[in-house]
Amino acid sequence: MRALFTFCTLLLTLSPTLVSAQWDGVGEAGLIIVDGNSQSKTLNTTIKLSKASKRWEHSTELAATSAESESEKSAESYTAQWDTKFLLSERLFLFGDIRYFDDKFDSFDSIKTGGVGVGYKVLLSEKTQWDISSGIGFRKTELEDTGENQSGSTFLSTSTFSHQLTETTTLTNDTRLESAADNTFVQNKLGLNVAINSSLALKLGYEIRYNSEPAEGDESQDTITSVNLVYSF
């Protein structure tokens, strides 16, 4: 386990372009308020940073979602992730991925995952990009209610898709699968971005989170629908 995380850390940090290249960033924030017979609020915030050179591509993401109903916090989740790709050719690449996920929507206090593998750029054009990757890793899960720890090897697969529908509209779909002996987790994030100007955009989002073995009393699937303001820098 330590060897795997050491290898992930080295792959993610020892790139010669990590300091010299220019970072691009995207920030998202959205708030949905319901008032009347029932009162609820949902807050979504995300910050993404990325940069690329001839052989390396780095990306990091920090995200938080908090839902309150009748002034009581009903669910929340937090994500911190780092991903690095080393290009073997124009389309083929190696990747390393480290992720922390705290998902109280489904009673998981924390899910820590590290993985390495190989990927391929299926579509690579000015308007359409589609990357797929698969690998192996190690995952440690802590249950919120019992404090029980579940850990072991995991199969990791991701898909990242983006297509520019019009000059101002872009469709995105990101999928992540982590399959281990104790649980299979699937997360799919569908987004439609409509540009307001060169820096601002309106984003409609629909996210599905699925766990094959949810905590007792919880359902296998959660869905989150959001409307966010996106700022690119």
Short mmCIF file of C-alpha atoms in Angstrom, two decimals:
data_model
loop_
_atom_site.label_atom_id
_atom_site.label_comp_id
_atom_site.label_asym_id
_atom_site.label_seq_id
_atom_site.Cartn_x
_atom_site.Cartn_y
_atom_site.Cartn_z
CA MET A 1 0.00 0.00 0.00
CA ARG A 2 2.75 2.46 0.96
CA ALA A 3 4.65 1.66 -2.24
CA LEU A 4 1.58 2.43 -4.38
CA PHE A 5 0.92 5.78 -2.71
CA THR A 6 4.64 6.63 -2.92
CA PHE A 7 4.60 5.92 -6.66
CA CYS A 8 1.43 8.00 -7.10
CA THR A 9 2.97 10.90 -5.19
CA LEU A 10 6.16 10.80 -7.25
CA LEU A 11 4.25 10.68 -10.52
CA LEU A 12 2.03 13.56 -9.46
CA THR A 13 4.81 15.83 -8.20
CA LEU A 14 8.10 15.18 -9.97
CA SER A 15 7.24 16.72 -13.32
CA PRO A 16 9.81 19.22 -14.63
CA THR A 17 6.99 21.47 -15.83
CA LEU A 18 5.12 21.72 -12.54
CA VAL A 19 6.39 25.19 -11.68
CA SER A 20 7.18 26.73 -15.05
CA ALA A 21 3.89 26.19 -16.93
CA GLN A 22 0.90 28.50 -16.72
CA TRP A 23 -2.13 27.34 -14.72
CA ASP A 24 -5.67 27.80 -16.06
CA GLY A 25 -8.52 27.96 -13.60
CA VAL A 26 -12.30 27.61 -13.37
CA GLY A 27 -14.45 28.51 -10.37
CA GLU A 28 -18.10 27.49 -9.95
CA ALA A 29 -20.68 28.56 -7.38
CA GLY A 30 -24.41 27.98 -7.18
CA LEU A 31 -27.16 28.38 -4.61
CA ILE A 32 -30.68 26.95 -4.85
CA ILE A 33 -33.25 28.25 -2.34
CA VAL A 34 -36.77 26.82 -1.91
CA ASP A 35 -39.30 28.73 0.22
CA GLY A 36 -43.01 28.23 0.97
CA ASN A 37 -44.43 24.94 2.25
CA SER A 38 -40.86 23.74 2.74
CA GLN A 39 -37.56 25.56 3.05
CA SER A 40 -34.26 24.24 1.75
CA LYS A 41 -30.91 25.52 0.47
CA THR A 42 -28.22 23.79 -1.56
CA LEU A 43 -24.78 25.32 -2.07
CA ASN A 44 -22.29 24.07 -4.67
CA THR A 45 -18.74 25.37 -5.00
CA THR A 46 -15.90 24.05 -7.16
CA ILE A 47 -12.41 25.24 -8.06
CA LYS A 48 -10.46 23.52 -10.85
CA LEU A 49 -6.89 24.24 -11.92
CA SER A 50 -5.09 22.70 -14.89
CA LYS A 51 -1.99 23.11 -16.99
CA ALA A 52 -0.33 21.25 -19.81
CA SER A 53 3.02 21.04 -21.54
CA LYS A 54 4.34 18.90 -24.36
CA ARG A 55 4.45 15.69 -22.27
CA TRP A 56 2.63 16.46 -19.01
CA GLU A 57 -0.95 17.38 -18.08
CA HIS A 58 -1.88 18.26 -14.49
CA SER A 59 -5.28 18.97 -12.98
CA THR A 60 -6.59 19.51 -9.47
CA GLU A 61 -10.10 20.00 -8.10
CA LEU A 62 -11.61 21.17 -4.81
CA ALA A 63 -15.39 20.85 -4.49
CA ALA A 64 -18.03 21.16 -1.77
CA THR A 65 -21.77 20.56 -1.72
CA SER A 66 -23.96 21.35 1.29
CA ALA A 67 -27.72 20.84 1.59
CA GLU A 68 -29.87 22.33 4.36
CA SER A 69 -33.55 21.67 5.03
CA GLU A 70 -35.59 23.67 7.56
CA SER A 71 -32.36 25.29 8.88
CA GLU A 72 -30.78 21.87 9.56
CA LYS A 73 -27.84 20.54 7.57
CA SER A 74 -29.11 17.35 5.93
CA ALA A 75 -26.13 16.33 3.80
CA GLU A 76 -22.73 17.49 2.61
CA SER A 77 -19.79 16.27 0.58
CA TYR A 78 -16.22 17.41 -0.04
CA THR A 79 -13.75 16.43 -2.76
CA ALA A 80 -10.02 17.06 -3.15
CA GLN A 81 -8.35 15.47 -6.17
CA TRP A 82 -5.09 15.59 -8.11
CA ASP A 83 -4.50 13.94 -11.49
CA THR A 84 -1.40 13.82 -13.67
CA LYS A 85 -0.96 12.42 -17.18
CA PHE A 86 2.34 11.66 -18.88
CA LEU A 87 1.92 11.54 -22.67
CA LEU A 88 3.61 8.59 -24.39
CA SER A 89 2.29 9.77 -27.74
CA GLU A 90 -0.27 12.25 -29.00
CA ARG A 91 -3.10 10.03 -27.69
CA LEU A 92 -1.65 7.37 -25.34
CA PHE A 93 -0.76 8.33 -21.76
CA LEU A 94 0.06 7.07 -18.27
CA PHE A 95 -1.82 8.58 -15.33
CA GLY A 96 -1.62 8.92 -11.58
CA ASP A 97 -4.62 9.88 -9.45
CA ILE A 98 -5.05 10.76 -5.76
CA ARG A 99 -8.49 11.59 -4.37
CA TYR A 100 -10.12 12.37 -1.02
CA PHE A 101 -13.91 12.16 -0.98
CA ASP A 102 -16.12 12.84 2.06
CA ASP A 103 -19.68 11.89 1.13
CA LYS A 104 -22.24 12.30 3.92
CA PHE A 105 -25.00 12.07 1.31
CA ASP A 106 -24.39 8.34 1.69
CA SER A 107 -22.89 8.15 5.22
CA PHE A 108 -19.26 7.77 4.12
CA ASP A 109 -17.03 9.80 6.42
CA SER A 110 -14.08 9.58 4.03
CA ILE A 111 -12.95 7.68 0.95
CA LYS A 112 -9.24 7.91 0.12
CA THR A 113 -8.16 6.53 -3.27
CA GLY A 114 -4.83 6.38 -5.08
CA GLY A 115 -4.35 4.77 -8.47
CA VAL A 116 -2.15 4.49 -11.54
CA GLY A 117 -2.83 3.20 -15.03
CA VAL A 118 -3.00 3.89 -18.74
CA GLY A 119 -5.34 6.04 -20.82
CA TYR A 120 -6.16 7.01 -24.37
CA LYS A 121 -7.46 10.17 -26.04
CA VAL A 122 -10.28 8.70 -28.13
CA LEU A 123 -11.35 12.02 -29.65
CA LEU A 124 -8.96 14.92 -30.04
CA SER A 125 -10.24 17.83 -32.10
CA GLU A 126 -10.85 21.53 -31.71
CA LYS A 127 -14.50 20.98 -30.74
CA THR A 128 -14.49 17.51 -29.16
CA GLN A 129 -12.21 15.88 -26.58
CA TRP A 130 -12.73 12.46 -24.99
CA ASP A 131 -10.22 10.78 -22.66
CA ILE A 132 -10.67 7.32 -21.14
CA SER A 133 -8.38 5.63 -18.61
CA SER A 134 -8.21 2.48 -16.48
CA GLY A 135 -5.87 1.27 -13.77
CA ILE A 136 -5.45 -0.26 -10.35
CA GLY A 137 -5.16 1.39 -6.97
CA PHE A 138 -5.81 1.25 -3.26
CA ARG A 139 -8.90 2.60 -1.48
CA LYS A 140 -9.62 3.18 2.20
CA THR A 141 -13.21 3.87 3.26
CA GLU A 142 -14.41 5.01 6.69
CA LEU A 143 -18.11 4.69 7.52
CA GLU A 144 -19.62 7.65 9.36
CA ASP A 145 -22.08 5.81 11.63
CA THR A 146 -19.88 2.92 12.83
CA GLY A 147 -16.36 4.25 12.27
CA GLU A 148 -15.55 0.99 10.50
CA ASN A 149 -12.65 1.05 8.04
CA GLN A 150 -12.75 -0.87 4.77
CA SER A 151 -9.57 -0.99 2.70
CA GLY A 152 -8.17 -2.94 -0.21
CA SER A 153 -7.25 -2.87 -3.87
CA THR A 154 -9.60 -1.22 -6.34
CA PHE A 155 -10.14 -1.01 -10.08
CA LEU A 156 -10.25 2.60 -11.26
CA SER A 157 -11.72 3.82 -14.55
CA THR A 158 -12.51 7.35 -15.75
CA SER A 159 -14.02 9.04 -18.78
CA THR A 160 -13.83 12.78 -19.55
CA PHE A 161 -15.85 14.14 -22.46
CA SER A 162 -16.33 17.68 -23.80
CA HIS A 163 -18.06 18.83 -26.98
CA GLN A 164 -18.67 22.37 -28.18
CA LEU A 165 -22.25 22.38 -29.48
CA THR A 166 -22.25 26.01 -30.61
CA GLU A 167 -19.96 29.01 -30.31
CA THR A 168 -21.30 29.68 -26.79
CA THR A 169 -22.54 26.25 -25.62
CA THR A 170 -20.47 23.28 -24.42
CA LEU A 171 -21.62 19.84 -23.26
CA THR A 172 -19.47 17.94 -20.73
CA ASN A 173 -19.78 14.50 -19.16
CA ASP A 174 -17.31 13.12 -16.60
CA THR A 175 -17.56 9.56 -15.25
CA ARG A 176 -15.57 7.86 -12.49
CA LEU A 177 -15.80 4.21 -11.42
CA GLU A 178 -14.09 2.66 -8.39
CA SER A 179 -14.76 -1.07 -7.96
CA ALA A 180 -13.52 -2.96 -4.90
CA ALA A 181 -14.59 -6.07 -3.02
CA ASP A 182 -16.65 -4.13 -0.46
CA ASN A 183 -18.34 -1.59 -2.76
CA THR A 184 -18.56 -0.28 -6.32
CA PHE A 185 -18.83 3.49 -6.60
CA VAL A 186 -19.89 5.29 -9.79
CA GLN A 187 -20.08 9.07 -10.20
CA ASN A 188 -21.33 10.73 -13.36
CA LYS A 189 -21.43 14.52 -13.83
CA LEU A 190 -23.29 15.92 -16.82
CA GLY A 191 -22.99 19.63 -17.54
CA LEU A 192 -24.22 22.19 -20.06
CA ASN A 193 -22.25 25.45 -20.13
CA VAL A 194 -23.64 28.56 -21.81
CA ALA A 195 -21.14 31.41 -22.12
CA ILE A 196 -22.25 34.88 -21.05
CA ASN A 197 -18.96 36.53 -22.04
CA SER A 198 -15.30 35.52 -22.31
CA SER A 199 -15.01 34.88 -18.55
CA LEU A 200 -18.52 34.08 -17.26
CA ALA A 201 -20.85 31.20 -18.08
CA LEU A 202 -24.06 29.66 -16.76
CA LYS A 203 -23.85 25.92 -16.07
CA LEU A 204 -26.69 23.44 -15.68
CA GLY A 205 -25.48 20.31 -13.89
CA TYR A 206 -26.88 16.86 -13.18
CA GLU A 207 -24.84 14.47 -11.04
CA ILE A 208 -25.47 10.82 -10.16
CA ARG A 209 -23.67 9.01 -7.35
CA TYR A 210 -24.16 5.25 -7.03
CA ASN A 211 -22.91 2.83 -4.37
CA SER A 212 -23.55 -0.90 -4.74
CA GLU A 213 -23.34 -1.37 -0.94
CA PRO A 214 -24.76 1.76 0.73
CA ALA A 215 -24.86 2.24 4.48
CA GLU A 216 -27.80 0.64 6.26
CA GLY A 217 -30.97 2.67 5.73
CA ASP A 218 -29.53 4.59 2.76
CA GLU A 219 -30.41 4.25 -0.91
CA SER A 220 -27.89 3.18 -3.54
CA GLN A 221 -28.26 6.31 -5.67
CA ASP A 222 -28.15 10.04 -5.04
CA THR A 223 -28.78 12.73 -7.64
CA ILE A 224 -27.83 16.42 -7.50
CA THR A 225 -29.24 18.99 -9.91
CA SER A 226 -27.59 22.40 -9.89
CA VAL A 227 -27.44 25.78 -11.60
CA ASN A 228 -24.02 27.41 -11.23
CA LEU A 229 -22.23 30.55 -12.29
CA VAL A 230 -18.82 29.68 -13.77
CA TYR A 231 -15.83 32.05 -13.86
CA SER A 232 -12.76 31.17 -15.96
CA PHE A 233 -9.36 32.69 -15.18
#
